[in-house]
Amino acid sequence: MKDPIQRRIPHDLTQVIINEHWQITYWTLTLQTTQERLTRAIREVGSNTELIRTWLREHPPLITPKPMT
């Protein structure tokens, strides 16, 4: 029988590092955001988790209106 899949967790949760695919998956799920927004937040405020959380709160995703039919 195969071992169940274990979810990887970064060793340092105070820094958002997205060098590997599993790290991107972990942080996008944890922070409930997209890879694009996460990457932009890291570019703008650095890799500190709390600064990224604040940036994501202060910069909500744009909502495109649905076309009227």
Short mmCIF file of C-alpha atoms in Angstrom, two decimals:
data_model
loop_
_atom_site.label_atom_id
_atom_site.label_comp_id
_atom_site.label_asym_id
_atom_site.label_seq_id
_atom_site.Cartn_x
_atom_site.Cartn_y
_atom_site.Cartn_z
CA MET A 1 0.00 0.00 0.00
CA LYS A 2 1.28 3.46 -0.88
CA ASP A 3 1.88 6.08 1.77
CA PRO A 4 -0.67 8.89 1.77
CA ILE A 5 0.46 12.10 0.16
CA GLN A 6 1.91 14.40 2.77
CA ARG A 7 1.55 18.14 2.39
CA ARG A 8 4.90 19.87 2.54
CA ILE A 9 5.27 22.82 4.87
CA PRO A 10 8.16 25.29 4.62
CA HIS A 11 10.63 25.24 7.50
CA ASP A 12 10.48 29.03 7.93
CA LEU A 13 6.91 30.32 7.89
CA THR A 14 8.02 33.92 8.43
CA GLN A 15 9.37 34.12 4.86
CA VAL A 16 7.50 33.39 1.63
CA ILE A 17 9.92 31.58 -0.65
CA ILE A 18 8.54 30.33 -3.97
CA ASN A 19 11.52 28.68 -5.65
CA GLU A 20 9.77 25.32 -6.10
CA HIS A 21 6.32 24.35 -7.33
CA TRP A 22 5.22 22.88 -3.99
CA GLN A 23 6.13 26.18 -2.28
CA ILE A 24 3.98 28.13 -4.73
CA THR A 25 1.10 25.74 -4.09
CA TYR A 26 1.52 25.97 -0.32
CA TRP A 27 1.59 29.77 -0.20
CA THR A 28 -1.20 30.38 -2.71
CA LEU A 29 -3.48 28.03 -0.76
CA THR A 30 -2.42 29.39 2.63
CA LEU A 31 -2.79 33.03 1.62
CA GLN A 32 -5.83 32.37 -0.59
CA THR A 33 -4.43 34.20 -3.59
CA THR A 34 -3.11 33.60 -7.06
CA GLN A 35 0.48 33.06 -8.07
CA GLU A 36 0.44 36.37 -9.96
CA ARG A 37 -0.72 38.38 -6.93
CA LEU A 38 1.70 36.54 -4.66
CA THR A 39 4.62 37.25 -6.99
CA ARG A 40 3.64 40.92 -7.22
CA ALA A 41 3.39 41.22 -3.43
CA ILE A 42 6.85 39.69 -3.02
CA ARG A 43 8.27 42.12 -5.60
CA GLU A 44 6.71 45.10 -3.84
CA VAL A 45 7.22 44.33 -0.13
CA GLY A 46 9.74 41.50 0.04
CA SER A 47 9.33 37.97 1.36
CA ASN A 48 8.15 38.68 4.93
CA THR A 49 4.90 36.79 5.44
CA GLU A 50 3.17 39.48 7.52
CA LEU A 51 4.07 42.23 5.03
CA ILE A 52 2.68 40.08 2.22
CA ARG A 53 -0.55 39.41 4.16
CA THR A 54 -0.94 43.17 4.69
CA TRP A 55 -0.25 43.92 1.02
CA LEU A 56 -2.80 41.33 -0.11
CA ARG A 57 -5.43 42.84 2.23
CA GLU A 58 -4.70 46.37 1.03
CA HIS A 59 -4.71 45.37 -2.66
CA PRO A 60 -7.77 43.19 -3.22
CA PRO A 61 -8.07 41.51 -6.60
CA LEU A 62 -9.81 43.50 -9.31
CA ILE A 63 -13.29 42.31 -10.05
CA THR A 64 -14.26 42.58 -13.68
CA PRO A 65 -17.93 43.26 -14.22
CA LYS A 66 -19.91 40.67 -16.11
CA PRO A 67 -21.19 41.88 -19.48
CA MET A 68 -24.86 42.70 -19.50
CA THR A 69 -26.95 40.58 -21.79
#
